[in-house]
Amino acid sequence: MNIESFPLALSYDDVLLVPQRSPVASRGDVDTTGHLTPRIALRAPIVAANMDTVTEAPMAIAIARAGGIGVIHRFLTIDQQVSEVARTKRAEALVIDDPFTVRPDVPLQDALDVMSVHGTGGLVVIDEDRRPLGMVTRRDTLLRDDLTIPVATVMSPRERLVVAPADIDEDEAAVLLRDERIEKLPLIDADGRLAGLITMRDLLQRKERPTATKDGRGRLSVAAAIGVRGDHLERARALVDAGADALVLDIAHGHMEQALEAVAAVSALVAPVEVIAGNVATAEGARDLIAAGAKAIKVGVGPGSACSTRVVAGVGVPQFTAVRECAEACREHGIPVVADGGIRAGGDVAKAIGAGADTVMVGNLLAGSTESPGTVVSRGGARVKVFRGMASAGAAAARRAIDGDPQDALARGDQTEFSPIVPEGVEAVVPLRGSAADVVGELVGGLRSGMSYSNATTIREMQERARFVRITSAGLRESHPHDVTM
Ligand code: XMP
């Protein structure tokens, strides 16, 4: 073994972007649109990690509104994970295809219950043929002592109901909502049956957030994670049926042959929905996943802030080198790279994209935001949220609870993925960081700045033009604020 021949691998801290002559005068002139997959573009190339302390529906909704995308984690039953996807897809739409409805004879209390469960302020009242009879809103229930009366007695009746044909366009709908002073516009088909609903709130959100990540029907985009064994095919099908825009086949060692087989099987099952696969840290890993059908490659073995894989198993590739090598292999096939893990600030995002990534996946920073699952707790006087690696002992225990009998899980071989015995992640707490939109704003602001220093106005230009220097520990010390009292 010739130790001298071992390649040197670098992490983000080992390098800096070199400032270049640049006509870019303002960070606002920079376009940060990056591709998650060949078909899904993100105005903010930030992906919320598929971790149970990071991404469920509230995070997926917030990050898609901010121009990124969330990946719903898979530490849930299929039904639970499907419902997180469905909640995200339902949060916004130009047209709600399947609006919540009630029948006219049900008690008002039941209508209120439906509104509460689904977080909506109004229901279309329909007859047995789905023809609209009226509309009942939360307002109609106010100051009423008797909630046993039927919906029909308080609803706005059909003659006062403004409806529109199903093919109405956005501008016409906006005029109707404005001029008729209504919040909700039911759509009807040629037979007069309820065919959808347009709401004032959705229209306003579209206008306010033109950079949100949306599908072709104006719904927020969301991805969902699956594994490589057990119920993964059934789960994949159910998630796609619920509207998932992409699947993330995610295991710790994405270059396992079992992962390659699963990528091929899942890709065939859900096409044209794209499958993102990982995690790998080498060009060979990336190439094999692409050959198996992956439409994006998730790169990162051990860089995550809650990872202990490198300590426990002695395995990993420092993330800057891993991203660079995988991105070179992926570029030959036009396949995007998600740089997953180790992002601590906007500068790391700029370096990851300069190294060839198209998007970055973020766990820790988003775990501290308002929309992550979990409650705020107090530790040593500071307000924090819990964050844990998905291969931590706690996450493995949660996984076993979902899988049922732990012996079954072990017998199926799940211990190679989430070992209850040899955890490869830690459980920790992270400081509060405001909203997910704030976190995205900070990261993208840093990226914009890094791009303008690098003479790049697009992600593609950043990937091609970024120039790096390697630095020493003295350089790293100099890079951080020093010789001042913070
Ligand atoms: P950050 O640094 O943003 O990284 O917190 C998030 C990524 O970390 C990975 N991850 C793990 N890696 N053991 C690992 O080796 C774990 O328990 C673990 N949990 C998460 C994952 O790729 C995530 O997106």
Short mmCIF file of N, CA, C and O in Angstrom, two decimals, residues 121-229:
data_model
loop_
_atom_site.label_atom_id
_atom_site.label_comp_id
_atom_site.label_asym_id
_atom_site.label_seq_id
_atom_site.Cartn_x
_atom_site.Cartn_y
_atom_site.Cartn_z
N GLY A 121 -62.05 27.39 5.66
CA GLY A 121 -63.05 28.28 6.24
C GLY A 121 -64.42 28.16 5.61
O GLY A 121 -65.36 28.86 6.00
N GLY A 122 -64.58 27.27 4.61
CA GLY A 122 -65.88 27.18 3.97
C GLY A 122 -66.03 25.88 3.18
O GLY A 122 -65.04 25.29 2.75
N LEU A 123 -67.28 25.46 3.02
CA LEU A 123 -67.55 24.21 2.30
C LEU A 123 -68.63 24.46 1.25
O LEU A 123 -69.56 25.24 1.49
N VAL A 124 -68.51 23.77 0.14
CA VAL A 124 -69.57 23.84 -0.86
C VAL A 124 -70.63 22.82 -0.44
O VAL A 124 -70.32 21.68 -0.10
N VAL A 125 -71.88 23.27 -0.44
CA VAL A 125 -72.98 22.36 -0.10
C VAL A 125 -73.50 21.77 -1.41
O VAL A 125 -73.79 22.50 -2.37
N ILE A 126 -73.56 20.44 -1.48
CA ILE A 126 -73.94 19.79 -2.76
C ILE A 126 -75.10 18.82 -2.56
O ILE A 126 -75.32 18.32 -1.46
N ASP A 127 -75.81 18.56 -3.67
CA ASP A 127 -76.86 17.54 -3.61
C ASP A 127 -76.28 16.17 -3.98
O ASP A 127 -75.06 16.05 -4.18
N GLU A 128 -77.14 15.18 -4.11
CA GLU A 128 -76.62 13.82 -4.32
C GLU A 128 -75.93 13.65 -5.67
O GLU A 128 -75.15 12.73 -5.87
N ASP A 129 -76.20 14.58 -6.60
CA ASP A 129 -75.52 14.52 -7.91
C ASP A 129 -74.33 15.46 -8.00
O ASP A 129 -73.86 15.79 -9.08
N ARG A 130 -73.87 15.94 -6.86
CA ARG A 130 -72.73 16.88 -6.76
C ARG A 130 -73.04 18.23 -7.39
O ARG A 130 -72.15 18.95 -7.84
N ARG A 131 -74.33 18.59 -7.44
CA ARG A 131 -74.66 19.95 -7.93
C ARG A 131 -74.61 20.90 -6.75
O ARG A 131 -75.17 20.61 -5.69
N PRO A 132 -73.94 22.05 -6.89
CA PRO A 132 -73.85 22.98 -5.78
C PRO A 132 -75.23 23.52 -5.38
O PRO A 132 -76.02 23.92 -6.25
N LEU A 133 -75.49 23.51 -4.08
CA LEU A 133 -76.75 24.06 -3.55
C LEU A 133 -76.50 25.34 -2.79
O LEU A 133 -77.43 26.08 -2.49
N GLY A 134 -75.25 25.57 -2.44
CA GLY A 134 -74.93 26.76 -1.65
C GLY A 134 -73.53 26.66 -1.10
O GLY A 134 -72.76 25.78 -1.50
N MET A 135 -73.25 27.56 -0.18
CA MET A 135 -71.92 27.58 0.43
C MET A 135 -72.11 27.86 1.91
O MET A 135 -72.92 28.73 2.29
N VAL A 136 -71.40 27.11 2.75
CA VAL A 136 -71.46 27.40 4.18
C VAL A 136 -70.05 27.75 4.64
O VAL A 136 -69.08 27.07 4.27
N THR A 137 -69.95 28.84 5.38
CA THR A 137 -68.62 29.26 5.85
C THR A 137 -68.64 29.32 7.38
O THR A 137 -69.70 29.30 8.00
N ARG A 138 -67.44 29.42 7.92
CA ARG A 138 -67.30 29.54 9.37
C ARG A 138 -68.13 30.73 9.89
O ARG A 138 -68.72 30.69 10.94
N ARG A 139 -68.17 31.78 9.08
CA ARG A 139 -68.90 32.97 9.49
C ARG A 139 -70.39 32.67 9.74
O ARG A 139 -71.01 33.23 10.63
N ASP A 140 -70.94 31.76 8.89
CA ASP A 140 -72.36 31.43 9.03
C ASP A 140 -72.67 30.76 10.37
O ASP A 140 -73.82 30.63 10.75
N THR A 141 -71.64 30.28 11.06
CA THR A 141 -71.88 29.53 12.30
C THR A 141 -71.69 30.42 13.53
O THR A 141 -72.00 30.00 14.64
N LEU A 142 -71.20 31.65 13.32
CA LEU A 142 -70.89 32.51 14.46
C LEU A 142 -72.16 32.95 15.17
O LEU A 142 -73.21 33.16 14.54
N LEU A 143 -72.05 33.12 16.49
CA LEU A 143 -73.15 33.60 17.32
C LEU A 143 -74.40 32.72 17.22
O LEU A 143 -75.52 33.19 17.38
N ARG A 144 -74.23 31.48 16.89
CA ARG A 144 -75.37 30.55 16.87
C ARG A 144 -75.20 29.58 18.03
O ARG A 144 -74.17 28.91 18.15
N ASP A 145 -76.22 29.51 18.89
CA ASP A 145 -76.15 28.62 20.04
C ASP A 145 -76.46 27.18 19.64
O ASP A 145 -75.89 26.25 20.14
N ASP A 146 -77.38 27.06 18.69
CA ASP A 146 -77.81 25.71 18.32
C ASP A 146 -77.09 25.26 17.05
O ASP A 146 -77.39 25.74 15.95
N LEU A 147 -76.15 24.34 17.24
CA LEU A 147 -75.39 23.87 16.07
C LEU A 147 -75.92 22.54 15.55
O LEU A 147 -75.29 21.86 14.76
N THR A 148 -77.14 22.18 16.04
CA THR A 148 -77.73 20.93 15.53
C THR A 148 -78.60 21.20 14.30
O THR A 148 -79.03 20.27 13.63
N ILE A 149 -78.84 22.48 14.01
CA ILE A 149 -79.68 22.80 12.85
C ILE A 149 -78.96 22.40 11.56
O ILE A 149 -77.72 22.38 11.52
N PRO A 150 -79.72 22.05 10.52
CA PRO A 150 -79.06 21.61 9.29
C PRO A 150 -78.34 22.76 8.57
O PRO A 150 -78.74 23.92 8.67
N VAL A 151 -77.31 22.39 7.87
CA VAL A 151 -76.51 23.34 7.10
C VAL A 151 -77.40 24.20 6.20
O VAL A 151 -77.18 25.40 6.05
N ALA A 152 -78.42 23.57 5.60
CA ALA A 152 -79.27 24.27 4.63
C ALA A 152 -79.90 25.54 5.20
O ALA A 152 -80.16 26.48 4.46
N THR A 153 -80.09 25.57 6.53
CA THR A 153 -80.79 26.73 7.11
C THR A 153 -79.90 27.97 7.18
O THR A 153 -80.42 29.07 7.31
N VAL A 154 -78.59 27.79 7.15
CA VAL A 154 -77.72 28.97 7.29
C VAL A 154 -76.85 29.25 6.07
O VAL A 154 -76.23 30.30 5.97
N MET A 155 -76.80 28.31 5.13
CA MET A 155 -75.86 28.49 4.00
C MET A 155 -76.29 29.65 3.10
O MET A 155 -77.47 30.06 3.10
N SER A 156 -75.33 30.18 2.36
CA SER A 156 -75.71 31.11 1.29
C SER A 156 -76.35 30.25 0.22
O SER A 156 -75.72 29.31 -0.28
N PRO A 157 -77.60 30.52 -0.14
CA PRO A 157 -78.30 29.61 -1.05
C PRO A 157 -77.83 29.73 -2.50
O PRO A 157 -77.12 30.68 -2.86
N ARG A 158 -78.28 28.79 -3.30
CA ARG A 158 -77.85 28.69 -4.71
C ARG A 158 -78.06 30.00 -5.46
O ARG A 158 -77.21 30.42 -6.24
N GLU A 159 -79.19 30.68 -5.19
CA GLU A 159 -79.46 31.90 -5.98
C GLU A 159 -78.46 33.02 -5.67
O GLU A 159 -78.26 33.91 -6.49
N ARG A 160 -77.82 32.95 -4.49
CA ARG A 160 -76.82 33.97 -4.19
C ARG A 160 -75.40 33.48 -4.47
O ARG A 160 -74.44 34.22 -4.29
N LEU A 161 -75.32 32.23 -4.93
CA LEU A 161 -73.99 31.64 -5.12
C LEU A 161 -73.42 32.04 -6.49
O LEU A 161 -74.11 31.92 -7.50
N VAL A 162 -72.22 32.55 -6.49
CA VAL A 162 -71.57 32.87 -7.77
C VAL A 162 -70.75 31.65 -8.17
O VAL A 162 -69.91 31.19 -7.40
N VAL A 163 -71.01 31.12 -9.34
CA VAL A 163 -70.23 29.98 -9.83
C VAL A 163 -69.66 30.34 -11.20
O VAL A 163 -70.06 31.33 -11.81
N ALA A 164 -68.70 29.54 -11.66
CA ALA A 164 -68.08 29.82 -12.95
C ALA A 164 -67.84 28.50 -13.68
O ALA A 164 -67.78 27.44 -13.04
N PRO A 165 -67.69 28.56 -15.00
CA PRO A 165 -67.41 27.33 -15.74
C PRO A 165 -66.01 26.79 -15.40
O PRO A 165 -65.12 27.56 -15.03
N ALA A 166 -65.86 25.48 -15.52
CA ALA A 166 -64.62 24.83 -15.08
C ALA A 166 -63.39 25.34 -15.84
O ALA A 166 -62.28 25.27 -15.32
N ASP A 167 -63.58 25.87 -17.05
CA ASP A 167 -62.39 26.27 -17.83
C ASP A 167 -62.09 27.77 -17.70
O ASP A 167 -61.32 28.32 -18.48
N ILE A 168 -62.64 28.41 -16.67
CA ILE A 168 -62.37 29.85 -16.49
C ILE A 168 -60.88 30.07 -16.30
O ILE A 168 -60.19 29.24 -15.69
N ASP A 169 -60.33 31.17 -16.84
CA ASP A 169 -58.89 31.36 -16.64
C ASP A 169 -58.64 32.23 -15.40
O ASP A 169 -59.56 32.80 -14.81
N GLU A 170 -57.36 32.33 -15.04
CA GLU A 170 -56.99 32.94 -13.77
C GLU A 170 -57.46 34.40 -13.69
O GLU A 170 -58.01 34.83 -12.67
N ASP A 171 -57.29 35.14 -14.79
CA ASP A 171 -57.63 36.57 -14.75
C ASP A 171 -59.13 36.78 -14.60
O ASP A 171 -59.59 37.63 -13.85
N GLU A 172 -59.90 35.96 -15.34
CA GLU A 172 -61.36 36.09 -15.25
C GLU A 172 -61.84 35.74 -13.83
O GLU A 172 -62.72 36.40 -13.27
N ALA A 173 -61.22 34.69 -13.27
CA ALA A 173 -61.61 34.29 -11.91
C ALA A 173 -61.28 35.41 -10.92
O ALA A 173 -62.08 35.71 -10.03
N ALA A 174 -60.14 36.07 -11.13
CA ALA A 174 -59.73 37.13 -10.20
C ALA A 174 -60.75 38.28 -10.26
O ALA A 174 -61.14 38.83 -9.23
N VAL A 175 -61.22 38.60 -11.47
CA VAL A 175 -62.19 39.70 -11.61
C VAL A 175 -63.49 39.34 -10.89
O VAL A 175 -64.07 40.15 -10.16
N LEU A 176 -63.95 38.09 -11.06
CA LEU A 176 -65.19 37.66 -10.40
C LEU A 176 -65.06 37.72 -8.88
O LEU A 176 -65.94 38.25 -8.19
N LEU A 177 -63.95 37.18 -8.37
CA LEU A 177 -63.76 37.17 -6.92
C LEU A 177 -63.74 38.60 -6.38
O LEU A 177 -64.31 38.90 -5.33
N ARG A 178 -63.08 39.48 -7.14
CA ARG A 178 -62.97 40.87 -6.69
C ARG A 178 -64.33 41.57 -6.77
O ARG A 178 -64.83 42.10 -5.78
N ASP A 179 -64.98 41.51 -7.95
CA ASP A 179 -66.19 42.31 -8.14
C ASP A 179 -67.38 41.76 -7.37
O ASP A 179 -68.25 42.51 -6.94
N GLU A 180 -67.43 40.46 -7.20
CA GLU A 180 -68.56 39.87 -6.45
C GLU A 180 -68.26 39.84 -4.95
O GLU A 180 -69.08 39.38 -4.17
N ARG A 181 -67.06 40.31 -4.58
CA ARG A 181 -66.66 40.34 -3.16
C ARG A 181 -66.82 38.98 -2.49
O ARG A 181 -67.42 38.85 -1.43
N ILE A 182 -66.34 37.95 -3.17
CA ILE A 182 -66.44 36.61 -2.59
C ILE A 182 -65.04 36.04 -2.36
O ILE A 182 -64.06 36.51 -2.96
N GLU A 183 -64.97 35.06 -1.47
CA GLU A 183 -63.69 34.42 -1.13
C GLU A 183 -63.46 33.16 -1.94
O GLU A 183 -62.34 32.76 -2.18
N LYS A 184 -64.58 32.49 -2.29
CA LYS A 184 -64.47 31.18 -2.95
C LYS A 184 -65.39 31.13 -4.16
O LYS A 184 -66.54 31.55 -4.07
N LEU A 185 -64.84 30.58 -5.23
CA LEU A 185 -65.60 30.50 -6.48
C LEU A 185 -65.72 29.03 -6.91
O LEU A 185 -64.76 28.47 -7.46
N PRO A 186 -66.90 28.41 -6.69
CA PRO A 186 -67.06 27.02 -7.16
C PRO A 186 -67.13 26.98 -8.69
O PRO A 186 -67.69 27.87 -9.31
N LEU A 187 -66.54 25.94 -9.25
CA LEU A 187 -66.56 25.77 -10.71
C LEU A 187 -67.50 24.61 -11.03
O LEU A 187 -67.56 23.62 -10.29
N ILE A 188 -68.22 24.75 -12.13
CA ILE A 188 -69.16 23.68 -12.49
C ILE A 188 -68.90 23.21 -13.92
O ILE A 188 -68.46 23.98 -14.77
N ASP A 189 -69.19 21.93 -14.14
CA ASP A 189 -69.01 21.38 -15.49
C ASP A 189 -70.29 21.61 -16.30
O ASP A 189 -71.24 22.25 -15.83
N ALA A 190 -70.29 21.06 -17.51
CA ALA A 190 -71.41 21.32 -18.42
C ALA A 190 -72.73 20.80 -17.84
O ALA A 190 -73.81 21.32 -18.17
N ASP A 191 -72.68 19.80 -16.97
CA ASP A 191 -73.90 19.25 -16.37
C ASP A 191 -74.28 19.95 -15.08
O ASP A 191 -75.18 19.51 -14.36
N GLY A 192 -73.56 21.01 -14.74
CA GLY A 192 -73.87 21.74 -13.52
C GLY A 192 -73.31 21.08 -12.26
O GLY A 192 -73.66 21.45 -11.14
N ARG A 193 -72.42 20.09 -12.43
CA ARG A 193 -71.84 19.43 -11.26
C ARG A 193 -70.58 20.15 -10.81
O ARG A 193 -69.86 20.75 -11.63
N LEU A 194 -70.32 20.06 -9.51
CA LEU A 194 -69.13 20.72 -8.94
C LEU A 194 -67.87 20.12 -9.58
O LEU A 194 -67.65 18.91 -9.54
N ALA A 195 -67.04 21.01 -10.17
CA ALA A 195 -65.84 20.52 -10.86
C ALA A 195 -64.57 21.09 -10.25
O ALA A 195 -63.46 20.76 -10.69
N GLY A 196 -64.69 21.96 -9.26
CA GLY A 196 -63.48 22.52 -8.65
C GLY A 196 -63.81 23.78 -7.89
O GLY A 196 -64.99 24.16 -7.76
N LEU A 197 -62.77 24.41 -7.35
CA LEU A 197 -62.97 25.62 -6.54
C LEU A 197 -61.73 26.50 -6.70
O LEU A 197 -60.60 25.99 -6.67
N ILE A 198 -61.98 27.80 -6.89
CA ILE A 198 -60.86 28.75 -6.90
C ILE A 198 -61.04 29.66 -5.70
O ILE A 198 -62.15 30.14 -5.46
N THR A 199 -59.98 29.88 -4.93
CA THR A 199 -60.14 30.72 -3.75
C THR A 199 -59.31 32.01 -3.89
O THR A 199 -58.27 32.03 -4.55
N MET A 200 -59.81 33.04 -3.25
CA MET A 200 -59.12 34.34 -3.23
C MET A 200 -57.72 34.16 -2.64
O MET A 200 -56.75 34.70 -3.13
N ARG A 201 -57.64 33.34 -1.56
CA ARG A 201 -56.37 33.17 -0.88
C ARG A 201 -55.31 32.59 -1.83
O ARG A 201 -54.17 33.06 -1.89
N ASP A 202 -55.70 31.59 -2.61
CA ASP A 202 -54.74 30.99 -3.54
C ASP A 202 -54.30 31.98 -4.61
O ASP A 202 -53.12 32.04 -4.98
N LEU A 203 -55.27 32.76 -5.11
CA LEU A 203 -54.91 33.74 -6.15
C LEU A 203 -53.94 34.78 -5.59
O LEU A 203 -52.97 35.16 -6.25
N LEU A 204 -54.21 35.23 -4.35
CA LEU A 204 -53.32 36.23 -3.76
C LEU A 204 -51.93 35.64 -3.57
O LEU A 204 -50.92 36.29 -3.83
N GLN A 205 -51.89 34.36 -3.11
CA GLN A 205 -50.59 33.75 -2.89
C GLN A 205 -49.81 33.60 -4.19
O GLN A 205 -48.59 33.77 -4.22
N ARG A 206 -50.50 33.30 -5.25
CA ARG A 206 -49.81 33.20 -6.55
C ARG A 206 -49.19 34.54 -6.93
O ARG A 206 -48.10 34.61 -7.45
N LYS A 207 -49.93 35.61 -6.66
CA LYS A 207 -49.43 36.93 -7.04
C LYS A 207 -48.28 37.35 -6.13
O LYS A 207 -47.30 37.95 -6.57
N GLU A 208 -48.43 37.03 -4.83
CA GLU A 208 -47.40 37.45 -3.88
C GLU A 208 -46.10 36.68 -4.04
O GLU A 208 -45.04 37.17 -3.74
N ARG A 209 -46.22 35.40 -4.43
CA ARG A 209 -45.03 34.55 -4.44
C ARG A 209 -44.84 33.91 -5.81
O ARG A 209 -44.96 32.70 -5.97
N PRO A 210 -44.49 34.71 -6.81
CA PRO A 210 -44.35 34.14 -8.15
C PRO A 210 -43.18 33.16 -8.25
O PRO A 210 -43.11 32.39 -9.19
N THR A 211 -42.29 33.17 -7.25
CA THR A 211 -41.12 32.29 -7.36
C THR A 211 -41.31 30.96 -6.63
O THR A 211 -40.39 30.16 -6.55
N ALA A 212 -42.50 30.73 -6.09
CA ALA A 212 -42.74 29.46 -5.39
C ALA A 212 -42.57 28.29 -6.35
O ALA A 212 -42.74 28.44 -7.56
N THR A 213 -42.24 27.12 -5.80
CA THR A 213 -42.06 25.93 -6.65
C THR A 213 -43.42 25.24 -6.78
O THR A 213 -43.99 24.76 -5.81
N LYS A 214 -43.92 25.21 -8.03
CA LYS A 214 -45.29 24.71 -8.26
C LYS A 214 -45.29 23.69 -9.38
O LYS A 214 -44.44 23.74 -10.27
N ASP A 215 -46.30 22.82 -9.34
CA ASP A 215 -46.48 21.89 -10.46
C ASP A 215 -47.34 22.57 -11.53
O ASP A 215 -47.72 23.74 -11.40
N GLY A 216 -47.64 21.84 -12.59
CA GLY A 216 -48.37 22.42 -13.72
C GLY A 216 -49.78 22.86 -13.36
O GLY A 216 -50.40 23.61 -14.10
N ARG A 217 -50.28 22.40 -12.22
CA ARG A 217 -51.65 22.77 -11.83
C ARG A 217 -51.64 23.81 -10.72
O ARG A 217 -52.66 24.00 -10.06
N GLY A 218 -50.51 24.48 -10.53
CA GLY A 218 -50.46 25.55 -9.55
C GLY A 218 -50.35 25.06 -8.12
O GLY A 218 -50.44 25.84 -7.17
N ARG A 219 -50.16 23.74 -7.92
CA ARG A 219 -49.99 23.23 -6.55
C ARG A 219 -48.52 23.27 -6.18
O ARG A 219 -47.64 23.15 -7.04
N LEU A 220 -48.24 23.41 -4.88
CA LEU A 220 -46.85 23.43 -4.44
C LEU A 220 -46.21 22.07 -4.75
O LEU A 220 -46.85 21.03 -4.63
N SER A 221 -44.93 22.11 -5.12
CA SER A 221 -44.23 20.86 -5.42
C SER A 221 -43.68 20.25 -4.13
O SER A 221 -43.32 20.97 -3.20
N VAL A 222 -43.61 18.94 -4.11
CA VAL A 222 -43.08 18.24 -2.94
C VAL A 222 -42.50 16.90 -3.40
O VAL A 222 -42.98 16.30 -4.35
N ALA A 223 -41.43 16.48 -2.72
CA ALA A 223 -40.86 15.16 -2.98
C ALA A 223 -41.06 14.31 -1.73
O ALA A 223 -41.41 14.83 -0.67
N ALA A 224 -40.86 13.01 -1.88
CA ALA A 224 -41.05 12.12 -0.73
C ALA A 224 -40.01 11.02 -0.77
O ALA A 224 -39.62 10.56 -1.86
N ALA A 225 -39.55 10.62 0.40
CA ALA A 225 -38.47 9.63 0.48
C ALA A 225 -39.02 8.21 0.59
O ALA A 225 -40.07 7.97 1.18
N ILE A 226 -38.27 7.28 0.02
CA ILE A 226 -38.57 5.85 0.18
C ILE A 226 -37.26 5.12 0.43
O ILE A 226 -36.17 5.67 0.19
N GLY A 227 -37.37 3.86 0.87
CA GLY A 227 -36.18 3.04 1.09
C GLY A 227 -36.00 2.04 -0.03
O GLY A 227 -36.51 2.24 -1.14
N VAL A 228 -35.30 0.97 0.24
CA VAL A 228 -34.99 0.02 -0.83
C VAL A 228 -35.58 -1.36 -0.58
O VAL A 228 -35.37 -2.27 -1.36
N ARG A 229 -36.28 -1.51 0.51
CA ARG A 229 -36.80 -2.85 0.80
C ARG A 229 -38.13 -2.73 1.53
O ARG A 229 -38.62 -1.64 1.74
#
